XYZ file of C-alpha atoms in Angstrom:
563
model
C 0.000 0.000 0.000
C 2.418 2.404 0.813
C 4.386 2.206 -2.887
C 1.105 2.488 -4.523
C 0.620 5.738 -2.133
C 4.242 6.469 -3.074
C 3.582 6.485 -6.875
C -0.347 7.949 -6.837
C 1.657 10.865 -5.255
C 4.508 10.785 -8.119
C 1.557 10.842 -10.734
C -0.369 14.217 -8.990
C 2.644 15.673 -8.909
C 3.364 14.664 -12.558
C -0.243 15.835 -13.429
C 0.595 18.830 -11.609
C 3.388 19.804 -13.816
C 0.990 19.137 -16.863
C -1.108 22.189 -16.861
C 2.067 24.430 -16.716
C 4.016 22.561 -19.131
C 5.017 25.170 -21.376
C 6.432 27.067 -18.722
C 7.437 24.749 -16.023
C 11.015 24.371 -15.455
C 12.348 20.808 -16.591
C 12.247 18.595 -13.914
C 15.585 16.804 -11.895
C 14.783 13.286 -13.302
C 15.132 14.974 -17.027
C 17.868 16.823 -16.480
C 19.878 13.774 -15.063
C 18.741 11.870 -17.788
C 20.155 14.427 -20.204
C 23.376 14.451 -18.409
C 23.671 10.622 -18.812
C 22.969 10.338 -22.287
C 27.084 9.278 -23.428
C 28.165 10.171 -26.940
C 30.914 6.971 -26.216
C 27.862 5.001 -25.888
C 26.628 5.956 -29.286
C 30.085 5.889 -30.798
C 29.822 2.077 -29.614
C 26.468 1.370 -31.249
C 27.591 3.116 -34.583
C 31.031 0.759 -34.591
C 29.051 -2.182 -33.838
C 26.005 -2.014 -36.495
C 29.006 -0.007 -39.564
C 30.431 -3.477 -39.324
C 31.664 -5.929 -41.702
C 30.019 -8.380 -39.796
C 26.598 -6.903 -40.387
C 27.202 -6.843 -44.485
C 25.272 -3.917 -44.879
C 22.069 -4.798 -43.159
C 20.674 -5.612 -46.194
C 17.000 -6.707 -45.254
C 16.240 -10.168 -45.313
C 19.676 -11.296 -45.071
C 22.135 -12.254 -42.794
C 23.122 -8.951 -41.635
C 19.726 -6.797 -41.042
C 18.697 -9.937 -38.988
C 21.799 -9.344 -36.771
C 21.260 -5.688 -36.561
C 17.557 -6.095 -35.789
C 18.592 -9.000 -33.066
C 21.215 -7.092 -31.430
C 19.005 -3.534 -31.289
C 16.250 -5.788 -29.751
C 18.852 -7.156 -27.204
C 19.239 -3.570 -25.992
C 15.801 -2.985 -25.896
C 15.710 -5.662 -23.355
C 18.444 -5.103 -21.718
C 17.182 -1.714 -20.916
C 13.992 -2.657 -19.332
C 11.723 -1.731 -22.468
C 8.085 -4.148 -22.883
C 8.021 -5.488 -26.376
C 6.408 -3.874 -29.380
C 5.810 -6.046 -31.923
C 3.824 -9.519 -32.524
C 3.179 -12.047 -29.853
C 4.719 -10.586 -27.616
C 7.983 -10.013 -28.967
C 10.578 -6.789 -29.731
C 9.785 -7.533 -33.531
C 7.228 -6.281 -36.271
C 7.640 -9.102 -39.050
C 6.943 -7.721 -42.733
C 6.535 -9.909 -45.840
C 8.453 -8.283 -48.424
C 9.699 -9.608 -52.078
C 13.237 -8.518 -52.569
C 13.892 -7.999 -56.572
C 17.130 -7.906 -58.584
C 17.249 -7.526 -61.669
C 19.565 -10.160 -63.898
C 21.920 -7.009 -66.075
C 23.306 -9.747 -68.058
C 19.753 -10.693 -69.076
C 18.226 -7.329 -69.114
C 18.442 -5.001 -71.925
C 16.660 -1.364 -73.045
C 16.294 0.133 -76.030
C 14.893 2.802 -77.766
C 13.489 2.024 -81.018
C 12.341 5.428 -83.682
C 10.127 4.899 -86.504
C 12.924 4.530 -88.426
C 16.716 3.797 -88.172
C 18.072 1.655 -85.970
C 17.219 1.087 -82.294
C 19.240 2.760 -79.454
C 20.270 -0.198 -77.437
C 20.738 1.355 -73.398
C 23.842 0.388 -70.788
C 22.664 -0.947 -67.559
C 23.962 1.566 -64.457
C 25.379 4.178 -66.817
C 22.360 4.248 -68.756
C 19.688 3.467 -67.157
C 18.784 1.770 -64.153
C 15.103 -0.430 -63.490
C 13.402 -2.492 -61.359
C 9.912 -4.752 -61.628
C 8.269 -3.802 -58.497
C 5.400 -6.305 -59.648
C 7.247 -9.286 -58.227
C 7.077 -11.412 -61.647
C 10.273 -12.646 -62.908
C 10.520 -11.712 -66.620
C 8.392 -8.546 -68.104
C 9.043 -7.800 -71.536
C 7.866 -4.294 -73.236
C 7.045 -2.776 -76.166
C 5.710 0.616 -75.778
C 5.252 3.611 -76.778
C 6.911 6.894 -74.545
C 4.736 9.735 -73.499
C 6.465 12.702 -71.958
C 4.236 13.673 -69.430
C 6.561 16.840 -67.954
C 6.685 16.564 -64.483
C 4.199 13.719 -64.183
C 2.139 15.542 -61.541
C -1.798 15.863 -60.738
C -1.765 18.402 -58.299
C -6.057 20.147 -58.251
C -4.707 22.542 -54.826
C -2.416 24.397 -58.100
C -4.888 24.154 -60.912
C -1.877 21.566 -62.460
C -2.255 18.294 -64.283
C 0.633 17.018 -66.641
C -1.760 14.397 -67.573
C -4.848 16.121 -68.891
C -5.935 15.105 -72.319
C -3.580 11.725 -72.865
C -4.268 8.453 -72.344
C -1.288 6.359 -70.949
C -2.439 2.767 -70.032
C -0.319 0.447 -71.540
C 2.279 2.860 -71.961
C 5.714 4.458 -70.801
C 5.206 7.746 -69.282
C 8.703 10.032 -69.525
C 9.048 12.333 -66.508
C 11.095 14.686 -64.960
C 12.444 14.614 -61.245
C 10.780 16.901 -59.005
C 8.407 19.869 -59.023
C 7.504 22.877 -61.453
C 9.901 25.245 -60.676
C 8.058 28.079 -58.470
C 9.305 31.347 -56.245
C 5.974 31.674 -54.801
C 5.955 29.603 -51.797
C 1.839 29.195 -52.804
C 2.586 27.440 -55.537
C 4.178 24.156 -54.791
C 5.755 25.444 -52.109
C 8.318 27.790 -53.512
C 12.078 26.291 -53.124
C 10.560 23.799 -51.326
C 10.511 20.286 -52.716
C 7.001 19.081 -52.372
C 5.544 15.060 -52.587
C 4.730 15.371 -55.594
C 8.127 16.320 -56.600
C 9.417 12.655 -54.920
C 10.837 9.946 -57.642
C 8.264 7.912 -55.395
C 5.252 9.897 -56.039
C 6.070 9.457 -60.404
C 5.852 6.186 -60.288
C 2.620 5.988 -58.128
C 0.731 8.094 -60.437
C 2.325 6.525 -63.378
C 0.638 3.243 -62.460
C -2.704 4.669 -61.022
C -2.964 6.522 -64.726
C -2.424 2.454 -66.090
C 0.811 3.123 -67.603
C 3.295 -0.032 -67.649
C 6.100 1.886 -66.941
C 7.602 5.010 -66.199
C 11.457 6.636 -66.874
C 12.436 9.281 -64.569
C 14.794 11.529 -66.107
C 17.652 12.201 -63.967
C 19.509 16.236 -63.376
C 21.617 16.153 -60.715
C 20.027 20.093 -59.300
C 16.641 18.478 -59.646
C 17.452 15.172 -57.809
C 19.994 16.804 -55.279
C 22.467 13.813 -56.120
C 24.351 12.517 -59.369
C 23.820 9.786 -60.951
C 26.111 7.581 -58.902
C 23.836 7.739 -55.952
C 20.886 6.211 -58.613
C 23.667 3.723 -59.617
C 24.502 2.606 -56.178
C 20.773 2.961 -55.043
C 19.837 0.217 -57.780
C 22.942 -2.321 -58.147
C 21.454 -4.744 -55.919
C 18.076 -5.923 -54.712
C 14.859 -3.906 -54.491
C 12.709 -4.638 -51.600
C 8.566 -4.026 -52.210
C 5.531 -4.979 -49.628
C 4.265 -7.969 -50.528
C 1.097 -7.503 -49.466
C 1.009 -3.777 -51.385
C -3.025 -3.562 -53.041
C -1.424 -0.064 -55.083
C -1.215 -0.687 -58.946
C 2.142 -0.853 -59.627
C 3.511 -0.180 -63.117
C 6.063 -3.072 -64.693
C 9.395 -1.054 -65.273
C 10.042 1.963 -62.416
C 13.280 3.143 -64.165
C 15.547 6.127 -64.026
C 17.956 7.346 -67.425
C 20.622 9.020 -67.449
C 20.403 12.670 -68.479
C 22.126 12.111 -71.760
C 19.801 9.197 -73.130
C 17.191 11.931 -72.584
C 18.691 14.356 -74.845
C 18.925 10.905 -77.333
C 15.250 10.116 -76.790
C 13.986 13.685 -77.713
C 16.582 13.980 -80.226
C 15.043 10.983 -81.950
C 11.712 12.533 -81.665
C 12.472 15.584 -83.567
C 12.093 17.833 -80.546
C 15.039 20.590 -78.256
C 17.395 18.594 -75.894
C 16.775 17.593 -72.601
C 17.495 21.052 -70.643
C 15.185 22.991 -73.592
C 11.953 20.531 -72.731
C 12.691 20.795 -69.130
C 12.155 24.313 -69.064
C 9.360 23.859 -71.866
C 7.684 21.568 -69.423
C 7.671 24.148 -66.442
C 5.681 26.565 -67.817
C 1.877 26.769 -68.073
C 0.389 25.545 -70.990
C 2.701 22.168 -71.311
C 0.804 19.201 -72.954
C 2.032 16.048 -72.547
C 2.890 14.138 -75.932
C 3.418 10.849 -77.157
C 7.367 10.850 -78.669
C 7.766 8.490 -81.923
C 9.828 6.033 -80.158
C 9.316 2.759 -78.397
C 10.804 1.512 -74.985
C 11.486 -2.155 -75.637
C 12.635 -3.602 -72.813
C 13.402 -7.228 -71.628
C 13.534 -7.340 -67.799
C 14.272 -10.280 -65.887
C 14.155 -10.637 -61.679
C 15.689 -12.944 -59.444
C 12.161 -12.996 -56.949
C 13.237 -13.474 -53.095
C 10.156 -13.565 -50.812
C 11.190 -12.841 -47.201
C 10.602 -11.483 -43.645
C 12.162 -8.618 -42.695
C 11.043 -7.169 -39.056
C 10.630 -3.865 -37.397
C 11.912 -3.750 -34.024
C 9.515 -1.987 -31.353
C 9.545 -1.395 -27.942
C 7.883 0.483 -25.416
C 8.199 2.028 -21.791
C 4.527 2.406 -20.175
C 3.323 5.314 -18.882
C 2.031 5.430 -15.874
C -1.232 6.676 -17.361
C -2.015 3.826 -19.875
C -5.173 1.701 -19.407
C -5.855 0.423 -16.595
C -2.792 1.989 -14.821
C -2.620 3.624 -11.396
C -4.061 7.084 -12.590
C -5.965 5.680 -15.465
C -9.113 7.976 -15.890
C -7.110 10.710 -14.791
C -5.213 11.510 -17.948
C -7.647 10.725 -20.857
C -6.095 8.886 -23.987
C -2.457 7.907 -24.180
C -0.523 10.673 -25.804
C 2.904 8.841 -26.311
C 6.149 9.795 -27.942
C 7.586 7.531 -30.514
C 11.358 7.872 -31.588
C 12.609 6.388 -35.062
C 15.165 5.591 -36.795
C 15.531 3.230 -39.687
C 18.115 0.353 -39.397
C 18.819 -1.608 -42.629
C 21.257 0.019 -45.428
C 21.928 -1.004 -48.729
C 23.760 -4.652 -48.542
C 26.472 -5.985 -50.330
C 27.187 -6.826 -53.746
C 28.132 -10.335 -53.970
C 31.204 -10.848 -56.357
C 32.530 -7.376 -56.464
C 36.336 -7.308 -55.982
C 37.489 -4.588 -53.424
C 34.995 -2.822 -51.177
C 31.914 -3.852 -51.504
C 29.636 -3.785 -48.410
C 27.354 -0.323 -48.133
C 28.200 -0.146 -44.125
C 26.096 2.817 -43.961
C 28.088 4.406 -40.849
C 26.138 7.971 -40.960
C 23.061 6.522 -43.020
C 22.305 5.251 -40.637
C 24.061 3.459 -37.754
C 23.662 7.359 -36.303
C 20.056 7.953 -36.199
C 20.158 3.411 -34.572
C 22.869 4.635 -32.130
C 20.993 7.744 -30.863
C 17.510 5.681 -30.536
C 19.315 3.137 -28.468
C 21.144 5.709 -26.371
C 17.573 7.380 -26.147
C 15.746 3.820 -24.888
C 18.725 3.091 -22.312
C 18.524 6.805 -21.017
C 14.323 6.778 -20.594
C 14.192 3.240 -19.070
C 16.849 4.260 -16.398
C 14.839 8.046 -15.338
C 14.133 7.839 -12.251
C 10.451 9.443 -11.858
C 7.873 7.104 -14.790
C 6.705 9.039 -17.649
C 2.856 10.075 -17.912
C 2.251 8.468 -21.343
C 4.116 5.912 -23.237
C 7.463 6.306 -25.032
C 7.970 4.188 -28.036
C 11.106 2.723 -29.887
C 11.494 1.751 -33.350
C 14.233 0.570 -35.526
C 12.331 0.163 -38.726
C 13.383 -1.932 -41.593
C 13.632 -1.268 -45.408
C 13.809 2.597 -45.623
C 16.237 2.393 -48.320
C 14.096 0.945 -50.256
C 11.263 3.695 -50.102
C 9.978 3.858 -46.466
C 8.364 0.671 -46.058
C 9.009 -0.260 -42.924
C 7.860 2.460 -41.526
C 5.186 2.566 -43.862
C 4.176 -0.675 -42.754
C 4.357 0.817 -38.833
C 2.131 3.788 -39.550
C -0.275 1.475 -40.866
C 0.052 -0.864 -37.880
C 1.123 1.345 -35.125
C 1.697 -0.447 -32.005
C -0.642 2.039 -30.004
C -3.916 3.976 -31.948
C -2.178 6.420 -34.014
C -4.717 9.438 -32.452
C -2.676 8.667 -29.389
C 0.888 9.242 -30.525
C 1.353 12.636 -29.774
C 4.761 13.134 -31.646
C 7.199 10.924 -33.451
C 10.954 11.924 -33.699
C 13.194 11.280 -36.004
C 17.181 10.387 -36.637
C 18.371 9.875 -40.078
C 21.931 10.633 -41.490
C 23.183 12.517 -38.096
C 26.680 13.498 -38.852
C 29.588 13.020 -36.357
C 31.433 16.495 -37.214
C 31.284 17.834 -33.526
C 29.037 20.122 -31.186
C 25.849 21.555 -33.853
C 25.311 25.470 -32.869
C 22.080 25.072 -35.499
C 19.980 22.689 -35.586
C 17.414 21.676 -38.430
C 13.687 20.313 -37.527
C 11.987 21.052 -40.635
C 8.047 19.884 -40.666
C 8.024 21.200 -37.027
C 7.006 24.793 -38.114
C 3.680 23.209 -39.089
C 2.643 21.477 -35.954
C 1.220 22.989 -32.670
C 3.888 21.867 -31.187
C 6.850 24.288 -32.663
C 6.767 26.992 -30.156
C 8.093 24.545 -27.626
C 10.856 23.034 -30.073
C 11.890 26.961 -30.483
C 12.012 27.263 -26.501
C 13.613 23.805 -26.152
C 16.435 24.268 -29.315
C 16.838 27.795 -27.604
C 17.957 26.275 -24.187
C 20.400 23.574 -25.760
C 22.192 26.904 -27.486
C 20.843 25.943 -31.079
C 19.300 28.022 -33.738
C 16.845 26.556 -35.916
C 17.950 26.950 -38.964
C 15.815 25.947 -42.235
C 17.027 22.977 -44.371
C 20.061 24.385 -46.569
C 18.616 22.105 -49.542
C 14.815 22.778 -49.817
C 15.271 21.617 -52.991
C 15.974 18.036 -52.130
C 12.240 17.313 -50.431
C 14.290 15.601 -47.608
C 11.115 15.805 -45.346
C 9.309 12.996 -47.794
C 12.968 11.269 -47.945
C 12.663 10.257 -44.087
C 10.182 7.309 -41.592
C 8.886 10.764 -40.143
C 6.762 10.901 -43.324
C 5.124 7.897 -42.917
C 3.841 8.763 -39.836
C 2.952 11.999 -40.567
C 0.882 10.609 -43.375
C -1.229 8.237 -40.858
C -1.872 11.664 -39.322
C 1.034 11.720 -36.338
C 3.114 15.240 -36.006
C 6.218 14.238 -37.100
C 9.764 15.495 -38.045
C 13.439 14.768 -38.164
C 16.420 16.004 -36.206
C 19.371 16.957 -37.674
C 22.301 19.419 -37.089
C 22.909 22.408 -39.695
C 26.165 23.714 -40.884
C 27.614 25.479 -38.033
C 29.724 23.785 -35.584
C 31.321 24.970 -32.454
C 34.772 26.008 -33.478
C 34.546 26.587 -37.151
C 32.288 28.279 -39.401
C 29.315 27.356 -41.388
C 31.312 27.015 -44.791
C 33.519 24.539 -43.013
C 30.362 22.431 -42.005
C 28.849 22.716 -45.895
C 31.737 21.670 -47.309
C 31.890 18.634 -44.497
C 28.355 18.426 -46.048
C 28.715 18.131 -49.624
C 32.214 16.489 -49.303
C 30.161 13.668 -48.158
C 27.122 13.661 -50.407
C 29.531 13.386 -53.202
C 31.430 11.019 -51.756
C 30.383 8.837 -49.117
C 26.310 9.000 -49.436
C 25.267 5.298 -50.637
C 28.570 4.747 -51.695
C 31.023 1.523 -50.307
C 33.154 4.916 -48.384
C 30.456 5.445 -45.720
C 32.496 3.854 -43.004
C 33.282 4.115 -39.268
C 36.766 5.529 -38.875
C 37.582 6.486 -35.175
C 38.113 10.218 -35.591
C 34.300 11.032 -35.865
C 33.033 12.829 -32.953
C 29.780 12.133 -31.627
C 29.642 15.279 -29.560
C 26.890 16.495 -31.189
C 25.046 13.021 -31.622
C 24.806 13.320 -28.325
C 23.936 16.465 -28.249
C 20.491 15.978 -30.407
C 19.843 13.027 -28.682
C 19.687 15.095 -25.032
C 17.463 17.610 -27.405
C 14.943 14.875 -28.430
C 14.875 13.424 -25.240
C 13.025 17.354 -23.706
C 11.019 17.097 -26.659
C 9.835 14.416 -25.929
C 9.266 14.374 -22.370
C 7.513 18.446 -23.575
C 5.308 16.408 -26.029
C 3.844 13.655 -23.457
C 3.259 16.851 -20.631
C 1.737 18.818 -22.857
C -1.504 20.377 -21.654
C -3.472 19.542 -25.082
C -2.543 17.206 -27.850
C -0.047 18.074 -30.495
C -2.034 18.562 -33.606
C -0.588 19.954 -37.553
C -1.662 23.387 -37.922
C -4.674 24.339 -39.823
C -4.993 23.502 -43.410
C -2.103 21.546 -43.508
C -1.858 18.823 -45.880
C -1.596 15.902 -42.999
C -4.392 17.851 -40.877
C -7.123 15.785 -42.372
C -4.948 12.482 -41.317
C -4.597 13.589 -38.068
C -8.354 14.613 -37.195
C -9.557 11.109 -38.840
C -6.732 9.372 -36.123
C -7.894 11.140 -33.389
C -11.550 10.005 -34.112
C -10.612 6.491 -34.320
């Protein structure tokens, strides 16, 4: 009786603090916890999962299975209740893994008249069947469809007045261009803009395939990161009910200026611009795509790994009534990287040190730090290591659709992807925050840790649909990622863009992204202390986080909250 006195007390107190939230000074237990959090400890975590040993944590292989084991170890070393099915740390998704045969594979593009234009794999071209059939073979004609987009909000439709089904649809990476942050956002790169979103309306219009053209301004990366991103296997949900077309390709930019130049039309750059403008019809080019694809088809299991620390308010708790629906905090991070390529002399194991061994290291750090505060938190904090984000946010995809608590009572999900071990951040970046309830708190909050917010330096690159935040945020959950900016402590911000783009261009999905012992998790540690007061702000927050109004997740969020 007198422990159950002991915490009833702990919880008024904590329901106390709740109406005063915003203004309350952080509490002992926090602080402490912040102090423990141990950039050595995250350091270790990195080492362990960028190792040879894990080959890549390819999922569905050898290596993801040992990262998602050993992440799930933690979990219960720490203390943290499984998340996942039956009663276990793990979320099991049926997935078929794809790669495609090069040696058996060819493109070409075949004119009206003259010869056909027969296409390289990797420096032409690169493709994959996403609908899990072993051979597709093609013979089609090309429609260049601009940017591919239906977008009613901007009076816009690349598609109006063509028929594609049974077709290829050509389209160009990312949005109209636009200054006027009305229309599609400005800078901004919007969803629509997303390789991801092409090939989804591609197949919903009933077109067989679709070629993305590739610029390296429009994509934010060259070519080599679509070369690396495709030499092995392509993972899709098995269980997926979306049409999907038969060939999601990308080409080079200089087959593009050979396609239109075999059509009779400007070069590539010319119909870009053309293509921009009001006015742009789409139009079907006099060539044919003939393409012979053929797919090595690997059914598997790849699992999320979830776990959770109670609140002291959940259901049928010891305050339960008192605190209404359960308004936890979930922290992500994606696990898996891009695998090995089997037969390649030299290097040739994606170890995926900074994508993204940082954002596991942090979440583990993060679940060992909550489990050990000493006063309970009010609502539940989640954990997940998700699987397959490399191969277009599915496992986190598959979480928003099967959240392991109501998604209407997830208050906020945070986070870590790509976190760079350059030193102590003086900025950090949170973009999607501005358009939640909840950003006047991470201003207060990035204030106190001696960060400015600073917006992303590449708006251009649509990184907030490139993360797991956005598949939560699409089930409705305010969501964003953490990440540092340019400016560390000691140098100044040109140092930290060239640290940047040094490593875009040379280490992003490439064989280089290793762990070498000079990288300074300083400010890993750093962002993870950061998350941890948002997230403690988030689940003693006097009303539920919400996305601001007209907002294009709003609608998600107000159907969640019914449910």
């Amino acid at each position: 009786m007198k422990t159950r006195q002991i915490r009833l007390t702990l919880a008024a107190v904590l329901f106390s603090s709740v109406a005063v939230a915003q203004t309350a000074p952080i509490p002992q237990a926090v602080k402490t916890a912040e102090a423990s959090v141990n950039p050595e400890n995250i350091r270790a975590n990195v080492r362990f999962l960028a190792d040879d040993l894990l080959e890549g944590r390819g999922p569905g292989v050898r290596g993801g299975e040992l990262a998602a084991k050993y992440i799930a170890t933690q979990f219960a070393l720490y203390g943290l209740k499984p998340g996942g099915d039956n009663g276990t740390y793990f979320q099991q998704i049926d997935f078929f893994g794809m790669t495609v045969k090069r040696e058996a594979t060819t493109f070409a593009l075949a004119a009206k008249s003259g010869p056909a234009i027969p296409l390289n794999f990797g420096t032409d071209y690169v493709v994959n069947n996403p609908r899990h059939t072993p051979v597709v073979d093609i013979d089609a004609p090309i429609v260049f469809v601009g940017y591919g987009v239906t977008a009613p909000e901007y009076n816009w439709d690349d598609y109006a007045g063509v028929d594609v089904k049974g077709k290829v649809v050509l389209v160009i990476v990312g949005d109209p261009p636009s200054d006027d942050p009305k229309f599609f956002t400005g800078k901004a790169l919007t969803y629509y803009g997303r390789w991801t979103y092409k090939y989804e309306e591609a197949a919903r219009r009933g077109a067989i395939g679709a070629l993305v053209i590739h610029r390296t301004d429009l994509a934010s990366y060259p070519w080599s990161v679509v070369q690396n991103s495709g030499s092995g296997e392509k993972t899709f949900l098995a269980n997926d009910a979306k049409p999907q077309v038969a060939a999601a390709a990308w080409v080079h930019h200089d087959i593009a200026d050979k396609l239109f130049g075999a059509s009779g039309l400007a070069n590539t750059d010319a119909e870009i611009d053309a293509a921009g403008k009001r006015g742009f019809k789409a139009i079907e080019l006099p060539v044919h795509l003939k393409a012979h694809i053929e797919s090595t088809v690997r059914p598997y299991k790849s699992p999320n790994v979830v776990g959770k620390l109670l609140g002291v308010c959940q259901p049928g708790g010891i305050c339960a009534g008192m605190g209404g629906p359960d308004q936890a905090v979930l922290y992500t991070a994606h696990y898996d990287h891009l695998g090995i390529v089997p037969n390649m002399p030299g290097d040739n194991i994606y170890n995926g040190a900074a994508d993204n061994a940082t954002g596991c290291g942090i979440l583990i750090e993060l679940a060992r730090v909550w489990a050990s505060m000493k006063a309970p938190p009010l609502h539940t904090v989640l954990f997940a290591a998700v699987t397959a984000e490399e191969q277009g946010l599915l496992g986190s995809d598959y979480l928003g659709q099967h959240p392991p608590i109501p998604a209407g009572q997830i208050a906020l999900d945070l986070n870590y992807d790509d976190i760079q071990p350059f030193g102590d951040p003086l900025e950090v970046q949170v973009d999607g925050a501005e358009r939640t309830s909840f950003y006047p708190t991470v201003e207060a909050t990035a204030k106190h840790f001696g960060m400015a917010i600073v917006p992303d330096a590449h708006p251009e690159a649509g990184h907030y649909y490139r993360s797991d935040h956005f598949s939560m945020a699409r089930v409705g959950v305010p969501a964003f990622s953490i990440n540092e900016g340019t400016l560390y402590a000691g140098h100044d911000a040109a140092w930290g863009m060239a640290k940047e783009d040094d490593y875009v261009a040379h280490r992003y999905h490439n064989f280089s992204d290793n762990y070498t012992p000079d990288m300074d998790f300083t400010g890993d540690a750093k962002l993870a202390r950061f998350g941890l007061e948002l997230g403690w702000e988030a689940i003693t927050a006097p009303a539920t986080v919400s996305w601001k109004p007209g907002d294009e997740f709003e609608p998600a969020r107000k159907k969640s909250l019914t449910q």
